[in-house]
Coordinates of C-alpha atoms and ligand atoms in Angstrom, one line a residue:
X270 CA -41.5 -24.3 63.9
X271 CA -40.5 -22.4 60.8
X272 CA -42.7 -23.2 57.8
X273 CA -41.0 -23.2 54.5
X274 CA -42.0 -22.7 50.8
X275 CA -39.2 -24.1 48.6
X276 CA -39.2 -23.0 45.0
X277 CA -36.9 -25.2 42.9
X278 CA -37.0 -28.2 45.4
X279 CA -35.4 -30.7 43.0
X280 CA -32.3 -28.8 42.0
X281 CA -28.8 -28.5 43.6
X282 CA -29.8 -25.8 46.1
X283 CA -33.3 -27.3 46.5
X284 CA -32.1 -30.7 47.5
X285 CA -29.5 -29.3 49.9
X286 CA -32.3 -27.3 51.5
X287 CA -34.2 -30.5 51.9
X288 CA -31.2 -32.0 53.6
X289 CA -31.2 -29.1 56.1
X290 CA -34.9 -29.5 56.8
X291 CA -34.4 -33.3 57.2
X292 CA -31.7 -32.7 59.8
X293 CA -33.9 -30.4 61.9
X294 CA -37.5 -31.7 61.8
X295 CA -38.1 -30.1 65.1
X296 CA -37.2 -26.7 63.6
X297 CA -38.5 -26.7 60.1
X298 CA -41.7 -27.8 58.2
X299 CA -41.9 -27.9 54.4
X300 CA -45.3 -26.4 53.5
X301 CA -45.0 -25.9 49.8
X302 CA -42.6 -27.0 47.0
X303 CA -42.2 -26.2 43.3
X304 CA -40.0 -27.9 40.7
X305 CA -39.7 -28.2 37.0
X306 CA -39.6 -31.6 35.2
X307 CA -37.7 -34.0 37.5
X308 CA -40.8 -35.9 38.6
X309 CA -38.9 -38.7 40.2
X310 CA -37.1 -36.3 42.6
X311 CA -40.4 -34.4 43.1
X312 CA -42.3 -37.5 44.0
X313 CA -39.6 -38.5 46.6
X314 CA -39.8 -35.0 48.2
X315 CA -43.6 -35.2 48.3
X316 CA -43.6 -38.6 49.9
X317 CA -40.9 -37.7 52.5
X318 CA -41.9 -34.2 53.5
X319 CA -45.7 -34.2 52.8
X320 CA -46.0 -30.6 51.7
X321 CA -49.6 -29.1 51.6
X322 CA -48.9 -27.5 48.2
X323 CA -47.0 -28.7 45.1
X324 CA -46.5 -27.0 41.8
X325 CA -44.7 -28.3 38.7
X326 CA -43.7 -26.6 35.5
X327 CA -45.9 -28.4 33.0
X328 CA -49.7 -28.9 33.0
X329 CA -49.4 -32.5 31.9
X330 CA -47.2 -33.3 34.9
X331 CA -49.6 -31.4 37.2
X332 CA -52.5 -33.6 35.9
X333 CA -50.3 -36.8 36.4
X334 CA -49.2 -35.9 40.0
X335 CA -52.7 -34.7 41.0
X336 CA -54.0 -38.1 40.0
X337 CA -51.1 -40.0 41.7
X338 CA -51.6 -38.2 45.0
X339 CA -55.4 -37.9 44.8
X340 CA -55.7 -39.6 48.2
X341 CA -53.5 -37.0 49.9
X342 CA -54.4 -33.6 51.4
X343 CA -52.2 -31.8 48.8
X344 CA -53.2 -28.9 46.6
X345 CA -51.5 -28.9 43.2
X346 CA -50.8 -26.2 40.6
X347 CA -48.4 -25.7 37.7
X348 CA -46.5 -23.1 35.7
X349 CA -45.4 -19.6 36.7
X350 CA -48.7 -19.2 38.6
X351 CA -47.8 -22.2 40.7
X352 CA -44.4 -20.6 41.6
X353 CA -46.2 -17.5 42.7
X354 CA -48.8 -19.5 44.7
X355 CA -46.0 -21.3 46.5
X356 CA -44.1 -18.1 47.1
X357 CA -47.1 -16.5 48.9
X358 CA -48.4 -19.7 50.5
X359 CA -50.3 -18.6 53.6
X360 CA -49.0 -21.5 55.7
X361 CA -45.4 -20.5 55.1
X362 CA -43.1 -18.1 57.0
X363 CA -40.1 -18.2 54.8
X364 CA -39.9 -18.5 51.0
X365 CA -36.6 -20.1 49.8
X366 CA -36.1 -19.2 46.1
X367 CA -33.9 -21.8 44.6
X368 CA -35.2 -21.3 41.1
X369 CA -32.8 -20.9 38.2
X370 CA -32.8 -17.7 36.2
X371 CA -34.9 -14.6 35.9
X372 CA -38.1 -16.6 36.2
X373 CA -37.5 -16.2 39.9
X374 CA -38.1 -12.5 39.8
X375 CA -41.9 -12.3 40.0
X376 CA -42.3 -15.0 42.7
X377 CA -39.7 -13.1 44.8
X378 CA -41.6 -9.9 44.4
X379 CA -44.9 -11.6 45.3
X380 CA -43.4 -13.2 48.4
X381 CA -42.1 -9.8 49.5
X382 CA -45.5 -8.2 48.9
X383 CA -47.0 -11.0 51.1
X384 CA -44.5 -10.0 53.8
X385 CA -42.6 -13.3 53.6
X386 CA -39.0 -13.5 54.6
X387 CA -37.2 -14.4 51.4
X388 CA -34.1 -16.6 51.5
X389 CA -32.6 -15.9 48.0
X390 CA -30.3 -18.3 46.2
X391 CA -31.8 -17.1 42.8
X392 CA -29.2 -14.4 42.2
X393 CA -30.6 -13.6 38.7
X394 CA -33.6 -12.0 40.5
X395 CA -31.4 -9.2 42.0
X396 CA -29.2 -8.9 38.9
X397 CA -32.2 -8.4 36.6
X398 CA -34.3 -6.0 38.8
X399 CA -32.3 -5.2 42.0
X400 CA -33.8 -1.7 42.3
X401 CA -37.4 -3.0 42.2
X402 CA -36.7 -6.0 44.5
X403 CA -34.8 -4.0 47.2
X404 CA -37.4 -1.1 47.1
X405 CA -40.2 -3.7 47.5
X406 CA -38.4 -5.3 50.5
X407 CA -37.8 -1.8 52.1
X408 CA -41.4 -0.8 51.5
X409 CA -42.8 -4.0 53.0
X410 CA -40.3 -4.3 55.8
X411 CA -39.4 -7.8 54.8
X412 CA -35.9 -9.4 55.0
X413 CA -34.0 -10.5 51.9
X414 CA -31.6 -13.1 53.2
X415 CA -28.6 -14.2 51.1
X416 CA -28.1 -17.9 50.4
X417 CA -25.3 -17.4 47.8
X418 CA -22.1 -18.5 49.7
X419 CA -20.2 -15.2 49.2
X420 CA -23.1 -13.0 50.2
X421 CA -23.9 -15.3 53.2
X422 CA -20.2 -14.9 54.2
X423 CA -20.5 -11.1 54.0
X424 CA -23.8 -11.2 55.9
X425 CA -22.2 -13.3 58.6
X426 CA -19.3 -10.9 58.8
X427 CA -21.7 -8.0 59.2
X428 CA -23.5 -9.4 62.2
X429 CA -23.0 -6.8 65.0
X430 CA -21.4 -4.3 62.7
X431 CA -22.6 -1.0 61.1
X432 CA -22.8 -1.1 57.4
X433 CA -21.7 2.5 57.4
X434 CA -18.3 1.4 58.7
X435 CA -17.7 -0.9 55.7
X436 CA -15.1 0.4 53.2
X437 CA -14.8 -2.7 50.9
X438 CA -16.4 -6.0 50.1
X439 CA -14.0 -8.7 48.8
X440 CA -15.8 -11.5 46.9
X441 CA -13.6 -14.6 46.6
X442 CA -13.7 -16.6 43.3
X443 CA -12.5 -20.1 42.6
X444 CA -11.7 -19.1 39.0
X445 CA -13.8 -21.9 37.7
X446 CA -13.1 -24.9 35.5
X447 CA -10.7 -23.1 33.2
X448 CA -8.7 -21.0 35.7
X449 CA -5.4 -22.5 34.6
X450 CA -6.1 -22.1 30.8
X451 CA -4.8 -19.4 28.6
X452 CA -7.1 -17.5 26.3
X453 CA -6.0 -19.6 23.4
X454 CA -6.7 -22.8 25.4
X455 CA -10.3 -21.7 25.9
X456 CA -11.0 -22.2 22.2
X457 CA -13.0 -25.4 21.6
X458 CA -13.4 -26.5 25.2
X459 CA -16.2 -29.0 25.7
X460 CA -19.4 -28.7 27.8
X461 CA -18.1 -31.6 29.9
X462 CA -14.8 -29.8 30.6
X463 CA -16.7 -26.6 31.5
X464 CA -19.0 -28.6 33.9
X465 CA -16.0 -29.9 35.9
X466 CA -15.9 -27.3 38.7
X467 CA -12.8 -27.7 40.8
X468 CA -14.5 -27.1 44.2
X469 CA -18.3 -27.1 44.1
X470 CA -21.0 -29.5 42.9
X471 CA -23.7 -27.2 41.5
X472 CA -26.4 -27.0 38.8
X473 CA -25.2 -26.8 35.2
X474 CA -25.9 -23.1 34.5
X475 CA -24.1 -21.7 37.5
X476 CA -21.2 -24.1 36.8
X477 CA -20.8 -22.6 33.3
X478 CA -21.2 -19.1 34.8
X479 CA -18.3 -20.0 37.1
X480 CA -16.2 -21.1 34.2
X481 CA -16.8 -17.8 32.2
X482 CA -16.5 -15.9 35.5
X483 CA -19.9 -14.4 34.8
X484 CA -21.0 -16.0 38.1
X485 CA -18.7 -13.6 39.9
X486 CA -19.9 -10.8 37.8
X487 CA -23.5 -11.6 38.8
X488 CA -22.4 -11.8 42.4
X489 CA -20.8 -8.3 42.2
X490 CA -24.2 -6.9 41.2
X491 CA -26.0 -9.1 43.8
X492 CA -23.7 -7.7 46.5
X493 CA -24.3 -4.1 45.3
X494 CA -28.1 -4.6 45.8
X495 CA -27.9 -6.6 49.0
X496 CA -25.4 -4.4 50.9
X497 CA -25.6 -1.0 49.1
X498 CA -21.8 -0.8 48.6
X499 CA -20.6 1.1 45.5
X500 CA -19.1 -1.0 42.7
X501 CA -15.8 0.8 43.1
X502 CA -15.6 -0.8 46.6
X503 CA -16.5 -4.3 45.6
X504 CA -13.4 -6.3 44.8
X505 CA -13.0 -9.8 43.3
X506 CA -10.2 -11.9 44.6
X507 CA -9.2 -15.2 43.0
X508 CA -8.8 -17.9 45.7
X509 CA -8.6 -21.3 44.2
X510 CA -9.3 -23.3 47.4
X511 CA -12.8 -21.7 48.0
X512 CA -12.1 -21.9 51.8
X513 CA -12.5 -18.1 52.5
X514 CA -16.1 -17.5 51.2
X515 CA -15.7 -13.7 51.2
X516 CA -14.5 -10.8 53.4
X517 CA -15.5 -7.4 54.6
X518 CA -13.1 -4.5 55.2
X519 CA -14.0 -1.8 57.7
X520 CA -12.9 1.9 57.9
X521 CA -10.3 1.1 60.6
X522 CA -8.6 -1.4 58.2
X523 CA -9.8 -4.4 60.0
X524 CA -11.0 -7.3 57.7
X525 CA -13.4 -10.0 58.7
X526 CA -13.7 -13.2 56.7
X527 CA -16.0 -16.3 56.9
X528 CA -14.3 -19.6 56.2
X529 CA -15.4 -23.2 55.9
X530 CA -15.2 -26.2 53.6
X531 CA -17.2 -25.7 50.4
X532 CA -20.7 -26.8 51.4
X533 CA -23.8 -24.9 50.5
X534 CA -25.8 -26.5 53.4
X535 CA -24.0 -24.0 55.7
X536 CA -25.3 -20.7 54.0
X537 CA -28.6 -22.3 53.3
X538 CA -29.1 -23.2 56.9
X539 CA -27.8 -19.9 58.2
X540 CA -30.4 -18.0 56.1
X541 CA -33.0 -20.1 57.9
X542 CA -31.6 -19.8 61.4
X543 CA -29.7 -16.4 61.6
X544 CA -28.8 -14.8 63.9
X545 CA -28.7 -18.2 65.7
X546 CA -27.0 -21.3 64.4
X547 CA -27.9 -25.0 64.5
X548 CA -25.6 -28.0 64.2
X549 CA -24.8 -29.5 60.8
X550 CA -23.6 -33.1 61.3
X551 CA -22.5 -34.0 57.8
X552 CA -20.5 -30.8 57.0
X553 CA -16.8 -31.5 56.8
X554 CA -15.0 -29.4 59.3
X555 CA -12.2 -27.1 58.1
X556 CA -8.7 -27.9 59.3
X557 CA -6.3 -25.3 57.7
X558 CA -3.3 -27.5 58.4
X559 CA -4.7 -29.9 55.8
X560 CA -4.1 -27.0 53.2
X561 CA -0.8 -25.7 54.5
X562 CA -1.3 -22.5 52.5
X563 CA -4.0 -20.6 50.7
X564 CA -3.6 -18.9 47.3
X565 CA -4.8 -15.4 46.2
X566 CA -4.4 -13.4 43.0
X567 CA -6.1 -10.7 41.0
X568 CA -8.8 -11.6 38.5
X569 CA -7.7 -11.5 34.8
X570 CA -10.4 -9.3 33.1
X571 CA -8.7 -9.8 29.7
X572 CA -8.9 -13.6 29.8
X573 CA -12.5 -13.6 31.2
X574 CA -14.4 -10.7 29.7
X575 CA -17.7 -11.5 31.3
X576 CA -16.5 -10.2 34.7
X577 CA -15.8 -6.8 33.0
X578 CA -19.2 -6.8 31.2
X579 CA -20.9 -7.4 34.6
X580 CA -19.1 -4.5 36.4
X581 CA -19.8 -2.1 33.5
X582 CA -23.5 -3.2 33.2
X583 CA -23.9 -2.8 36.9
X584 CA -22.4 0.6 37.0
X585 CA -24.6 1.7 34.0
X586 CA -27.7 0.4 35.7
X587 CA -31.2 0.7 34.3
X588 CA -31.9 -2.2 31.9
X589 CA -28.2 -3.0 31.3
X590 CA -27.9 -5.7 34.0
X591 CA -31.3 -7.1 32.8
X592 CA -29.9 -7.5 29.3
X593 CA -26.5 -8.9 30.6
X594 CA -28.4 -11.6 32.6
X595 CA -30.9 -12.5 29.9
X596 CA -28.2 -12.7 27.2
X597 CA -26.1 -14.8 29.5
X598 CA -28.9 -17.2 30.3
X599 CA -29.7 -17.7 26.6
X600 CA -26.1 -18.0 25.5
X601 CA -25.3 -20.5 28.3
X602 CA -28.3 -22.6 27.4
X603 CA -27.1 -22.6 23.8
X604 CA -23.6 -23.6 24.9
X605 CA -25.0 -26.4 27.1
X606 CA -27.1 -27.6 24.1
X607 CA -23.9 -27.7 22.0
X608 CA -25.1 -25.0 19.6
X609 CA -22.3 -22.5 20.3
X610 CA -18.7 -22.6 21.5
X611 CA -17.6 -21.6 25.0
X612 CA -16.1 -18.2 23.9
X613 CA -19.3 -17.5 21.9
X614 CA -21.0 -16.9 25.3
X615 CA -19.1 -13.7 26.0
X616 CA -19.4 -12.7 22.3
X617 CA -23.2 -13.0 22.4
X618 CA -23.3 -11.0 25.6
X619 CA -21.1 -8.2 24.3
X620 CA -23.1 -7.9 21.1
X621 CA -26.4 -7.9 22.9
X622 CA -25.2 -5.2 25.3
X623 CA -23.9 -3.1 22.4
X624 CA -27.2 -3.4 20.6
X625 CA -29.3 -2.3 23.6
X626 CA -30.6 1.2 24.3
X627 CA -30.5 1.6 28.1
X628 CA -33.8 2.5 29.8
X629 CA -33.2 4.3 33.1
X630 CA -35.2 3.4 36.2
X631 CA -37.2 0.7 34.4
X632 CA -40.5 -0.6 35.8
X633 CA -41.3 -4.3 35.9
X634 CA -42.8 -4.2 32.4
X635 CA -39.7 -2.6 31.0
X636 CA -37.5 -5.1 32.7
X637 CA -39.5 -8.1 31.4
X638 CA -39.5 -6.6 27.9
X639 CA -35.7 -6.0 27.9
X640 CA -35.2 -9.6 29.2
X641 CA -37.3 -11.0 26.3
X642 CA -35.7 -8.7 23.7
X643 CA -32.2 -9.7 24.8
X644 CA -33.0 -13.4 24.6
X645 CA -34.6 -13.0 21.1
X646 CA -31.4 -11.1 20.0
X647 CA -29.1 -13.9 21.2
X648 CA -31.3 -16.4 19.4
X649 CA -31.2 -14.3 16.2
X650 CA -27.3 -14.7 16.2
X651 CA -27.6 -18.4 15.8
X652 CA -26.4 -19.1 12.3
Ligands
LIG155 N1 -26.0 -24.8 43.1 C1 -25.3 -24.0 43.9 O1 -24.4 -24.5 44.7 C2 -25.6 -22.5 44.0 C3 -26.7 -22.0 43.3 N2 -26.9 -20.7 43.4 C4 -28.1 -20.1 42.7 O2 -29.3 -20.8 43.1 C5 -30.2 -20.9 42.0 C6 -30.5 -22.3 41.7 O3 -29.3 -22.9 41.3 P1 -29.1 -24.5 41.2 O4 -29.8 -25.2 42.4 O5 -27.7 -24.8 40.9 O6 -30.0 -24.8 39.9 P2 -30.6 -26.2 39.4 O7 -30.6 -26.1 37.9 O8 -29.8 -27.3 40.0 O9 -32.1 -26.2 40.0 C7 -33.0 -25.4 39.5 C8 -34.4 -25.7 40.1 O10 -35.4 -24.9 39.6 C9 -36.4 -25.8 39.0 N3 -37.1 -25.2 37.9 C10 -36.5 -24.8 36.7 N4 -37.4 -24.2 36.0 C11 -38.6 -24.2 36.7 C12 -39.9 -23.7 36.5 N5 -40.2 -23.0 35.4 N6 -40.8 -23.8 37.5 C13 -40.5 -24.4 38.7 N7 -39.2 -24.9 38.9 C14 -38.3 -24.8 37.9 C15 -35.7 -27.1 38.7 O11 -36.6 -28.1 38.5 P3 -36.2 -29.5 37.8 O12 -34.8 -29.8 38.1 O13 -37.2 -30.5 38.4 O14 -36.5 -29.2 36.3 C16 -34.8 -27.2 39.9 O15 -35.5 -27.7 41.0 C17 -29.5 -20.2 40.8 O16 -29.9 -18.8 40.8 C18 -28.0 -20.2 41.2 O17 -27.3 -19.2 40.6 C19 -26.2 -19.8 44.2 C20 -25.1 -20.3 44.8 C21 -24.7 -21.7 44.8
LIG156 C1 -21.2 -22.0 46.0 C2 -21.4 -20.7 45.4 O1 -21.8 -19.7 46.1 C3 -21.2 -20.5 44.0 O2 -21.6 -19.2 43.5 C4 -19.7 -20.6 43.9 O3 -19.1 -19.6 44.6 C5 -19.2 -20.6 42.5 O4 -17.9 -20.4 42.6 P1 -17.0 -19.4 41.7 O5 -17.8 -18.6 40.9 O6 -16.2 -18.7 42.7 O7 -16.1 -20.4 40.9
LIG157 MN1 -21.6 -17.9 45.0

């Protein structure tokens, strides 16, 4: 029985993780959960899975839930401390980080320091402090398992292979909600249009990131840290069907790919079961004859500048990816709140990167300061 701590249990990845646990009660037990403010979904998860530990974002919700479940053998907590308590929960073997944004960084580090296996969906953790996270995992001898579909695809392709034989990683990209639009047609697009992802049903923030192609930029940096392949050998390939979830090229020219219908339960479950697999009854099976042909093209760095910003920030290193991520989180939140236009997202990121003085080999404190400073700068640009 694998005991799981699930951070972000009420979100898109969190609820799909619950579906995987529900399908295999003989394999998985949910020991601890955290979530933000969706109390209804949180209550349902508590009633169904009976975790021993529950943390919620706000203190008043913590008081409310603690009272509601006073008759149950459940410990409650709240806030960032609660995320950390869940991440290191003694009666868990694996910590699934399905939190959104760089708030996932410290819980990830604490889980690693507690020798937990970390199944990481929270890509912002690696973008903002990849050097610290990967060094901590190496020092503690703990596994950092990718949940992100492209990185899971690469991870699956690498089973039985030597990383030293890899010459290229090829991250596929759907192109997002605006893949057919010209630069001119990106002006004045609405939040609703941006949230209309062609292939995946995801949380709001990542869906906007997909539309700006910042998601793929974050994934390039995530791949750099997970697999140690130079940026010059990490390619992005537009593939509008999202059937090939990514590919690995080896020194002999051979290329391996992982395919499947777009369903996040597959990478989530594989992170929990690898190197073995378990059945997934409700996942639609891929029949390529249904598609006839698949499409591929090079990314358009001029039309979607965020991908370029991510590559450049990643190559510069230090606090630049931290600033890229924080500025993006703040700008996307402003766009979702209707306070700025879609193309203002890349504008805010560019201006924040230009204003930042890079700090090389930053420690956690410098990372957290750069994160906060970038967010404040983006807020200062609001007219
Ligand atoms: N969705 C997807 O298909 C994919 C997502 N990812 C990555 O996975 C991560 C999660 O994405 P996604 O599931 O879409 O995001 P969602 O916004 O759907 O879910 C985020 C989760 O985090 C919780 N949360 C937010 N703030 C806090 C907090 N301060 N304390 C505790 N919990 C908090 C939310 O709680 P609540 O809702 O209750 O407020 C929710 O459960 C992201 O890093 C994303 O990039 C990667 C690949 C695919
Ligand atoms: C499902 C998943 O892993 C997301 O990151 C998805 O890949 C977003 O798709 P694009 O960024 O390719 O549009
Ligand atoms: Mn992805």
